[in-house]
Coordinates of C-alpha atoms in Angstrom, one line a residue:
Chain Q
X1 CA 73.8 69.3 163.4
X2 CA 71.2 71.8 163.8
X3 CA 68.8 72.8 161.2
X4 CA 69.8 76.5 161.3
X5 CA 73.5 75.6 161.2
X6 CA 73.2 73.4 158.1
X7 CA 70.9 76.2 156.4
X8 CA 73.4 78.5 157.1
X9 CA 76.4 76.0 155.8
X10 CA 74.3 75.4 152.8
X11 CA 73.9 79.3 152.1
X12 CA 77.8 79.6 152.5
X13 CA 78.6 76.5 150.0
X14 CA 76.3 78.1 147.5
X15 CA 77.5 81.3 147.4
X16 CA 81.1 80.4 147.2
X17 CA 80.4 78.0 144.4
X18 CA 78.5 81.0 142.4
X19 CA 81.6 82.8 142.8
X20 CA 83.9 80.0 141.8
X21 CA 81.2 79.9 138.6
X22 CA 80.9 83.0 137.6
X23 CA 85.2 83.2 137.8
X24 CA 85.9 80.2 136.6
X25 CA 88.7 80.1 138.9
X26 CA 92.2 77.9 138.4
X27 CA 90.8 76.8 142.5
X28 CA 88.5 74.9 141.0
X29 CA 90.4 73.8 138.5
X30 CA 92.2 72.0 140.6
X31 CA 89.4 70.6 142.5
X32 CA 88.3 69.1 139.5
X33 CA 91.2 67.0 138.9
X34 CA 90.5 65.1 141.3
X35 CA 89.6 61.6 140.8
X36 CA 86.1 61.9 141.5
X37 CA 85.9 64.4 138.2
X38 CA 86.6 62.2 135.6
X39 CA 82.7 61.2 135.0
X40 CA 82.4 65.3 134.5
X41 CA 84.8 65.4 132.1
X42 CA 83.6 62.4 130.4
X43 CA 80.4 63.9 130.3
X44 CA 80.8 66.0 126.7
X45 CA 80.6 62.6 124.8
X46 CA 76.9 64.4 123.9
X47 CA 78.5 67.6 122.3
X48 CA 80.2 65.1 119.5
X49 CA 76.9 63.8 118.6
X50 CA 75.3 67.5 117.8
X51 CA 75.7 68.9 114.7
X52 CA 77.9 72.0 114.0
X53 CA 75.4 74.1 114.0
X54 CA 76.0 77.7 113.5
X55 CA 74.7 79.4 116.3
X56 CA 74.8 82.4 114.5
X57 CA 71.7 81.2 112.2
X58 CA 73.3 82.3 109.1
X59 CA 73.8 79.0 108.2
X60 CA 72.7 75.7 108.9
X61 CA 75.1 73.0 108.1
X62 CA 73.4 69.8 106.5
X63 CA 74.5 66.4 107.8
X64 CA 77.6 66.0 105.8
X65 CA 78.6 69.4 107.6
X66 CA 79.4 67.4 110.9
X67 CA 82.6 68.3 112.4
X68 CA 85.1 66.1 111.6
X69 CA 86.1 63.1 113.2
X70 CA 88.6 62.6 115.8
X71 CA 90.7 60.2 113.2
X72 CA 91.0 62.9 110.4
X73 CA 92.0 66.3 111.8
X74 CA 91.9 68.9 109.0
X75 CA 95.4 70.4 108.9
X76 CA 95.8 74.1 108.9
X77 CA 96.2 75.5 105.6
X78 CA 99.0 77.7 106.6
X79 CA 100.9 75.6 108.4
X80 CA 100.2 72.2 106.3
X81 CA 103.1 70.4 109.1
X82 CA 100.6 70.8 111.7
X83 CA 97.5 69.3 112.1
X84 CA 94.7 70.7 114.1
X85 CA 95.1 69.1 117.5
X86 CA 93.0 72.0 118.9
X87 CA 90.5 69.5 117.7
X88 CA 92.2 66.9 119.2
X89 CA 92.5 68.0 122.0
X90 CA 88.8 69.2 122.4
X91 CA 87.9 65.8 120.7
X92 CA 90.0 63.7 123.5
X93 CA 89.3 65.7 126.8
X94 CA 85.8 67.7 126.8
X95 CA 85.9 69.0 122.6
X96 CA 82.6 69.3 120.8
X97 CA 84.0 67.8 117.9
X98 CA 83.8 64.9 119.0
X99 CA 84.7 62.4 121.9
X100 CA 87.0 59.2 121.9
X101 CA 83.9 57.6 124.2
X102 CA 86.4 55.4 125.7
X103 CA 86.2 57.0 129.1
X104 CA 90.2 57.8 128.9
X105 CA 89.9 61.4 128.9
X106 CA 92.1 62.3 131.4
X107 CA 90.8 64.6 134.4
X108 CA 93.8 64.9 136.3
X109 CA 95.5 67.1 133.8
X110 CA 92.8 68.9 132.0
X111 CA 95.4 72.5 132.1
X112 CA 98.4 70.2 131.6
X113 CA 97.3 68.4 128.9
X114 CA 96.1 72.4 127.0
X115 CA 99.4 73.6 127.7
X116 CA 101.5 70.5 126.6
X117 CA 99.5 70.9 123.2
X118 CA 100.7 74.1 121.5
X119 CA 99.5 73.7 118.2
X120 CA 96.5 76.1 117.7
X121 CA 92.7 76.0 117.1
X122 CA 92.7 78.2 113.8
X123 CA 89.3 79.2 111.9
X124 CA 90.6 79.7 108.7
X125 CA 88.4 81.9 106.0
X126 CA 88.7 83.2 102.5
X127 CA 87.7 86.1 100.2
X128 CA 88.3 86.0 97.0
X129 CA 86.9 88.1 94.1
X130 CA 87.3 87.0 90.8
X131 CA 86.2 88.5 87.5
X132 CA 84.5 86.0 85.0
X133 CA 83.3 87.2 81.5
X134 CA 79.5 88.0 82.1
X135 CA 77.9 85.4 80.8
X136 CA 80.3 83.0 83.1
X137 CA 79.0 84.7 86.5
X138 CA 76.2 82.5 87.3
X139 CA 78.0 79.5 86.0
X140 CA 81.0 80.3 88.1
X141 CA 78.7 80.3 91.4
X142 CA 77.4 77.3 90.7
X143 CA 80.7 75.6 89.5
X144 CA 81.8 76.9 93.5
X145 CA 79.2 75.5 95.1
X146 CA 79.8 72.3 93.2
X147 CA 83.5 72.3 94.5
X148 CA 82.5 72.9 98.2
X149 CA 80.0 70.0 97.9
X150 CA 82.4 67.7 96.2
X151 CA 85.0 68.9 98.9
X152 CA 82.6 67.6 101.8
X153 CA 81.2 71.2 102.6
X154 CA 77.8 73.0 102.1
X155 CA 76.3 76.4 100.9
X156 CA 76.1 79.0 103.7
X157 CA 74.6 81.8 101.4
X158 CA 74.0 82.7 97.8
X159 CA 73.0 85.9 95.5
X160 CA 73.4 86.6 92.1
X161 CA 76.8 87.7 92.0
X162 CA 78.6 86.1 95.0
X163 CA 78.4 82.8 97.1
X164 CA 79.8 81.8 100.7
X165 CA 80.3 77.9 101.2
X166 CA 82.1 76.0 104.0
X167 CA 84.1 73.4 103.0
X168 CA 86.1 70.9 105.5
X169 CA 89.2 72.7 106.6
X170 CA 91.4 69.6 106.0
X171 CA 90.4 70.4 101.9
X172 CA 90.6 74.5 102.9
X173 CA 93.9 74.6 100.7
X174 CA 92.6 72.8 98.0
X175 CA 89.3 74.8 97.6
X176 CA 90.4 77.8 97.6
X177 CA 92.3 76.7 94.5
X178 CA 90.4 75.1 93.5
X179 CA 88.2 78.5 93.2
X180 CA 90.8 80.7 91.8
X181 CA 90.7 78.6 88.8
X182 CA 87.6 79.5 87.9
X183 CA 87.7 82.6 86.7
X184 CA 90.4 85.9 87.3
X185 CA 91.8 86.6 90.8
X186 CA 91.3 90.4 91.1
X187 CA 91.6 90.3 94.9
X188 CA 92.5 87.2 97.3
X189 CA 92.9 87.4 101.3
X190 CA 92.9 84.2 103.8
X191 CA 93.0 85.0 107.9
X192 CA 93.3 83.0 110.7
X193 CA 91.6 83.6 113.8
X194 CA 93.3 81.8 116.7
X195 CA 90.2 80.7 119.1
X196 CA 92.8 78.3 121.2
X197 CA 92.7 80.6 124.6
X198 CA 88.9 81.3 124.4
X199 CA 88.2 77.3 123.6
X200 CA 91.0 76.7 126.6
X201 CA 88.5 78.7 129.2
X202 CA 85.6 77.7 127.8
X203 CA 87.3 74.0 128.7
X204 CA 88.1 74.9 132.4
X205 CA 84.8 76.7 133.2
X206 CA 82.8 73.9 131.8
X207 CA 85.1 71.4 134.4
X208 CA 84.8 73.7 136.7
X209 CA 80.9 73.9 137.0
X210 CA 80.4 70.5 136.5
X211 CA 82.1 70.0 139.6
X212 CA 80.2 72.4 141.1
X213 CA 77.1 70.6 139.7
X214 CA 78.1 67.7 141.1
X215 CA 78.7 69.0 144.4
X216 CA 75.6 70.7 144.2
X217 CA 74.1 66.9 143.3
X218 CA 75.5 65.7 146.5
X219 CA 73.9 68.6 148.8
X220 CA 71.0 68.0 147.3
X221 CA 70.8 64.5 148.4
X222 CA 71.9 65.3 151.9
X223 CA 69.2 68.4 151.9
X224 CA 66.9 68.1 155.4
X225 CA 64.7 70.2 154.2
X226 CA 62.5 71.7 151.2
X227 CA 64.0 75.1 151.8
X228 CA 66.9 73.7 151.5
X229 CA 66.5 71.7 148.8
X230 CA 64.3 74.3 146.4
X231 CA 67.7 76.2 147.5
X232 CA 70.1 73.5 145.9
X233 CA 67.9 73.1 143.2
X234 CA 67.6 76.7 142.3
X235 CA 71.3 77.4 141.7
X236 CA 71.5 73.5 140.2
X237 CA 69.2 75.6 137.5
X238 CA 71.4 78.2 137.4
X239 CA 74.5 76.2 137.3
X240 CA 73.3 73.7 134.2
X241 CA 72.4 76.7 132.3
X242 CA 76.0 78.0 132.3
X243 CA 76.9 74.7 131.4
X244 CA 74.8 74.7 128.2
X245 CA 76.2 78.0 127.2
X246 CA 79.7 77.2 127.4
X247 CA 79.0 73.9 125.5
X248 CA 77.0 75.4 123.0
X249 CA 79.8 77.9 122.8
X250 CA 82.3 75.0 122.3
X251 CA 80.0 73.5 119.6
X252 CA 80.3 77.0 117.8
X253 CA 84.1 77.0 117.8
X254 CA 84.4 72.8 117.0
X255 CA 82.5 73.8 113.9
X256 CA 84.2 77.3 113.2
X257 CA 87.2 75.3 113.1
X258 CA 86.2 72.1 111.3
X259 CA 84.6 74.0 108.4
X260 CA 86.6 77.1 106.7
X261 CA 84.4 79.7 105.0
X262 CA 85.0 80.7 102.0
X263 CA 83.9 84.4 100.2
X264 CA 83.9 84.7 96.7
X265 CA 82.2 87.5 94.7
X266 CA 82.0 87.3 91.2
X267 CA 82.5 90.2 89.1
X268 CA 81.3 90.4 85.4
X269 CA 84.4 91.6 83.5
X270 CA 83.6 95.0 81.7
X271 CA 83.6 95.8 78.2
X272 CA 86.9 97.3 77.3
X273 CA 86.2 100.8 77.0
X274 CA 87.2 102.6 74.0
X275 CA 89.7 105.3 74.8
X276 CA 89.3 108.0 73.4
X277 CA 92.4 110.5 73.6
X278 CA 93.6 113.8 71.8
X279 CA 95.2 112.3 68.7
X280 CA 98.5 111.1 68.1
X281 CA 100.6 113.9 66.3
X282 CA 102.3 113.0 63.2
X283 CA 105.6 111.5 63.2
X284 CA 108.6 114.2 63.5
X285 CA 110.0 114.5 60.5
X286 CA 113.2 113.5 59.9
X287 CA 115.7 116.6 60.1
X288 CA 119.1 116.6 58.4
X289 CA 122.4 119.2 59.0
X290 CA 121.5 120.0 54.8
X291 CA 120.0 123.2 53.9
X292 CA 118.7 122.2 50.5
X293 CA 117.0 119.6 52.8
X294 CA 114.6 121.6 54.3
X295 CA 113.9 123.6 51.1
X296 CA 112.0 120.5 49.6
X297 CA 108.4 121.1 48.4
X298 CA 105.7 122.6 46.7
X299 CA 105.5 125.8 48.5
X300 CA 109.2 126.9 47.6
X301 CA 109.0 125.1 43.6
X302 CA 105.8 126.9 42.3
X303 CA 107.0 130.5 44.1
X304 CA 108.2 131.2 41.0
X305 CA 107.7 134.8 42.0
X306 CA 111.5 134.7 42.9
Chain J
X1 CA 159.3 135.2 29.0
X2 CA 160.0 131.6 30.4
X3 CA 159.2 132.5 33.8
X4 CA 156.3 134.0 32.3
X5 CA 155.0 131.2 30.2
X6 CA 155.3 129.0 33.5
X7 CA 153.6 131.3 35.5
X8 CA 150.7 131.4 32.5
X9 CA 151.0 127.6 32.3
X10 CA 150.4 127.3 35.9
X11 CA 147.2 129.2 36.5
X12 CA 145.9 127.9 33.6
X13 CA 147.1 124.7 35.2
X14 CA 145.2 125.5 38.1
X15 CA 142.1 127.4 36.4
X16 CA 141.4 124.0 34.4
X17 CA 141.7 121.7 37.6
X18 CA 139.3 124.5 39.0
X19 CA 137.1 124.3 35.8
X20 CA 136.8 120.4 36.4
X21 CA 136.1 120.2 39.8
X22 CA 132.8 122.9 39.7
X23 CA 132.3 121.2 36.3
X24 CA 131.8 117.9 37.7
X25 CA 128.6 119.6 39.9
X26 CA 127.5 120.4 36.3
X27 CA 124.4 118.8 34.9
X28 CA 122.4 119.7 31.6
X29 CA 118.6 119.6 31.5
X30 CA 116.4 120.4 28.3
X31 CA 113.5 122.1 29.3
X32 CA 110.4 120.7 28.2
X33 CA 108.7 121.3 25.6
X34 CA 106.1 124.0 26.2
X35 CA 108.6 125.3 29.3
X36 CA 110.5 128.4 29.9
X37 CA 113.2 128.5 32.3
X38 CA 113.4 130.6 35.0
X39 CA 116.4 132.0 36.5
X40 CA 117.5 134.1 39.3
X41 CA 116.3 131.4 41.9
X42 CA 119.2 130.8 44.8
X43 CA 117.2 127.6 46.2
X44 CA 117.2 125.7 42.5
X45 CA 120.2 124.9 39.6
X46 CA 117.6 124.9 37.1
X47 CA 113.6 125.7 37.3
X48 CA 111.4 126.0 34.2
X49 CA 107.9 126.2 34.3
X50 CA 104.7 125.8 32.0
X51 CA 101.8 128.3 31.1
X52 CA 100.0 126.5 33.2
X53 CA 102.1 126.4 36.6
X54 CA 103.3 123.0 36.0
X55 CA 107.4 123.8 37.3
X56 CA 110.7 121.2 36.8
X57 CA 113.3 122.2 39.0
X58 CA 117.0 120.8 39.4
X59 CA 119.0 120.7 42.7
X60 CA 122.8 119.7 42.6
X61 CA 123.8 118.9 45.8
X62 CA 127.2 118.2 47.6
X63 CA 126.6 114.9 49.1
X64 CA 127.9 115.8 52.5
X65 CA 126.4 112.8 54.5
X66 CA 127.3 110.8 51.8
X67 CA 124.4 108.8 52.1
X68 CA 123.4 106.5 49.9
X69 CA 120.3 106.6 46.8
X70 CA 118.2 104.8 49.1
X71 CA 119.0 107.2 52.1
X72 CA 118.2 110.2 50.7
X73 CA 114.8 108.7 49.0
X74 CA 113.8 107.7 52.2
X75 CA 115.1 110.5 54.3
X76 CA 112.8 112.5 51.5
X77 CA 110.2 110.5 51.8
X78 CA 109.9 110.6 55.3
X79 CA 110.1 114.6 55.6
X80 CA 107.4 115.1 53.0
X81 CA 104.7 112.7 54.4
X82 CA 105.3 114.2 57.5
X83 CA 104.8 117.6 56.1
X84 CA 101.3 116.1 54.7
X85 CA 102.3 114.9 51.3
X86 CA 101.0 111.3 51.1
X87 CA 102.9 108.9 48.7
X88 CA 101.3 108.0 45.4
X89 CA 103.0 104.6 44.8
X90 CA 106.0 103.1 45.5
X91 CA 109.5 104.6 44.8
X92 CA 110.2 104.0 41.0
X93 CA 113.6 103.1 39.4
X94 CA 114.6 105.8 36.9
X95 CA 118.0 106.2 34.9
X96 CA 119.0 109.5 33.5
X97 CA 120.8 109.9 30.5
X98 CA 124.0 109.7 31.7
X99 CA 122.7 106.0 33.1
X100 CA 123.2 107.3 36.3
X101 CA 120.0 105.0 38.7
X102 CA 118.0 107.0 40.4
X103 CA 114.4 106.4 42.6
X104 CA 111.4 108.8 41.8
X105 CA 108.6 109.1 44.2
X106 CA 105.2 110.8 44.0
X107 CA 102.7 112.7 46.4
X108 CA 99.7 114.3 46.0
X109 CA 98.9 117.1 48.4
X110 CA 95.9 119.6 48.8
X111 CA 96.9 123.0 48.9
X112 CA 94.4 125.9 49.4
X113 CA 91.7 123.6 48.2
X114 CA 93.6 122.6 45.5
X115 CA 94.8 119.1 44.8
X116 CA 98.2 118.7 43.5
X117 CA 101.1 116.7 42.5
X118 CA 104.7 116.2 43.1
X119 CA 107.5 114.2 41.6
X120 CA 110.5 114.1 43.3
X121 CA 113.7 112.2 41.4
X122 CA 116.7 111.7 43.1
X123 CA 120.4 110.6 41.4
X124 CA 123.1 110.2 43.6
X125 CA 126.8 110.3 42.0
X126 CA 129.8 109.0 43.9
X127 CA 132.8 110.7 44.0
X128 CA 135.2 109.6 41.1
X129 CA 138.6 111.1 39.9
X130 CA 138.3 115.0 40.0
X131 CA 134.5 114.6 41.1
X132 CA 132.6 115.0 44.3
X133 CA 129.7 112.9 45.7
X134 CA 127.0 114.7 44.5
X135 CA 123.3 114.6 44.5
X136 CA 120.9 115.6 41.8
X137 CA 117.1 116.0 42.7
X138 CA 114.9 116.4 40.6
X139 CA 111.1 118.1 41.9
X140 CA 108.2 118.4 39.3
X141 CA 105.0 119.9 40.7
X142 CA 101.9 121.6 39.9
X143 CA 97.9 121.2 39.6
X144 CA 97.1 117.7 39.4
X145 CA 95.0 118.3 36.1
X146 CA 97.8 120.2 34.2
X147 CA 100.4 118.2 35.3
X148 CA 98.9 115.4 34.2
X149 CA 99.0 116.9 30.6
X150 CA 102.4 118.0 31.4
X151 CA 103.3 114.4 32.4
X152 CA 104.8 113.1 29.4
X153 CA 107.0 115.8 28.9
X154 CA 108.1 116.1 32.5
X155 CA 108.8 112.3 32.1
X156 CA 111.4 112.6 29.0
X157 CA 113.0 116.0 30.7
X158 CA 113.5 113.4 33.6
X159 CA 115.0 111.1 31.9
X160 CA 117.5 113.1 29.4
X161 CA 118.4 115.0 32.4
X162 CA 122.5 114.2 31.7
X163 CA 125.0 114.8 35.3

């Protein structure tokens, strides 16, 4: 093969895989179950061993803040039946919650296995405002914060009159009630946010360019020249930044999921308030079908005019 | 002239029945001592008053509800502190002198200024052969510091009222 035509094959395979990358398309999907992906899809093992981190910045989880472990998968506080198997699932095949590091993720089925696996990847959260006598306020934060740290979760943010923690969603349930018993539920509301199809694509592109990468391994290897090569190597670059993304990504949602926040604000109750109103007439008097009856009094008994 | 003397001995028959009946709304008060009676007053039976002001005054009453002593004490009691009067005591047991039980209750009220006191007594008579339910009350008022010179005699006047 001539230089010029392999430079010129090289060119074609690289743009077709930046397309394929940038799309994330089911073709390569189905490239990548092929046998010769299942090291790719092995390859996450690294995502279980990074901490939840918020990549956000708002909060930085401590150690305990960990995802949770393939072997206890927090169950949904809404649906206490169903366990989170988003996790699972993301734990088993390419998850950042963690990885089975047995090697028995299964490549051949990466859509399959999402599809046969209904159950949803929820991030749960809370807001709750509750009222607390005044001098309780302070206390009540700290009694919170307590709770989430007894619960296996960690303080995200504090200020004087309100706190956020994230505690593990498997104890979700049970902290929030935990919560509500510490002072006067004025206003409560819990959401779900389903993150299963955006963590399902996230799971394809990520098999998808490391198939690409892989491919792009190969060509480098067989490169004949440096143009060539500093060619390969370029959109290698380009590739394993993609890749990083969508597992950093991935991380974000493994921890979204793993730890539920949880909004309270604490509101000093108010001194009752003294009403002050026009005042209450006097009783009606008693009125009875008797003349003489109404005659009674005073007025009428010293007229002695007539 | 002995269709006549039936025809008298029937009206007369008929006049004392009559006689009875408005006698039995009847009642006999002695005015105080230091009182002159008043007359010429549709709203009272009998009123008398002092030098001072201090007036006794006697209503006899068809009890047409036929409530009870205790009804028309309270029912009284109830119209005149919601007209401002405002109870000196409790109700007091009284007995006239026909031992008929009766329940007196006082007020004080301001009026112009002026503080002053009222007594109302009220006997209640159940209906009986020839007789009506009737009720007798009683008012005494005037400025608190003559009536309370007047008291004493207000009290027996009260008490030999005879119904």
């Amino acid at each position: 093969m001539s230089r010029a035509t392999r430079s010129l094959r090289l060119a074609a395979l690289t743009a077709t895989l930046s397309m394929a990358c940038a799309a994330g398309s089911t073709h390569y999907a189905v490239s990548a179950a092929s046998p010769s992906m299942a090291a790719p899809m092995a390859a996450p093992a690294s995502m279980s061993e990074s901490a939840p981190a918020d990549s956000d910045g708002v909060d930085e989880a401590p150690a305990m803040a960990r995802p949770a472990p393939p072997s206890a998968p927090p169950p949904p506080p809404a649906a206490p039946g169903r366990a989170m198997p988003a996790i699972n699932r993301a734990t088993t095949n390419t998850g950042p919650a963690g990885n089975t590091g047995n090697g028995n993720a299964n490549p051949a089925q990466p859509a399959n296995t999402t599809a046969a696996s209904p159950a949803p990847m929820l991030i749960y959260t809370a807001d709750l405002d509750l009222q607390t006598a005044r001098e309780d306020v302070v206390p009540t934060i700290d009694r919170i914060v307590d709770a989430a740290t007894e619960l296996g979760g960690y303080l995200v943010r504090r200020t004087d009159t309100s706190v956020q923690v994230r505690i593990p969603s498997a104890t979700f349930r049970d902290g929030v009630r935990r919560v509500e018993t510490f002072g006067e539920v004025l206003h409560r509301a819990v959401s779900a946010q389903d993150v299963s199809e955006e963590f399902r694509d996230l799971e394809v592109r990520l098999q998808n360019l490391r198939a690409v990468r892989r491919r792009l391994e190969e060509f480098l290897a067989r490169a004949g020249s440096m143009a060539d090569a500093l060619q390969v190597e370029r959109e290698l670059e380009r590739v394993t930044r993609e890749i990083d993304t969508i597992e950093g990504r991935m991380r974000f949602f493994a921890a979204r999921v793993a730890f539920s926040l949880v909004t309270v604000n604490v509101h000093a109750r108010t001194e009752q308030a003294v009403i002050v109103g026009p005042p209450i007439p006097p009783r009606r008097a008693v009125e009875l079908p008797v003349e003489w009856f109404r005659r009674l009094g005073l007025e009428r008994l010293l007229n002695t005019r007539e | 002239m002995r269709a006549m003397n039936l025809r008298t001995l029937t009206l007369s028959a008929v006049l004392c029945l009559g006689a009875l009946s408005q006698g039995c709304a009847s009642f006999h008060m002695n005015t105080p001592s230091g009182f002159a009676e008043l007359d010429g007053n549709d709203d009272f039976d009998y009123r008398a008053t002092n030098a001072e002001g201090v007036v006794v005054a006697v209503r006899s009453e068809r009890n047409a509800l036929h409530g009870n002593l205790e009804f028309w004490s309270r029912a009284i009691d109830e119209r005149l502190r919601g007209q401002g009067y405002v109870p000196d005591g409790d109700a007091r047991p009284v007995t006239n002198a026909s031992g008929l039980e009766g329940l007196q209750r006082r007020y004080v009220r301001d009026l112009g200024g002026r503080p002053l006191r009222y007594w109302i007594t009220v006997f209640r008579r159940p209906s009986g052969f020839l007789r009506r339910d009737r009720v007798f009350v009683v008012e005494a008022g005037g400025d608190r510091e003559v009536f309370d010179r007047a008291m004493p005699a207000v009290e027996r006047a009260i008490a030999e009222l005879s119904t």
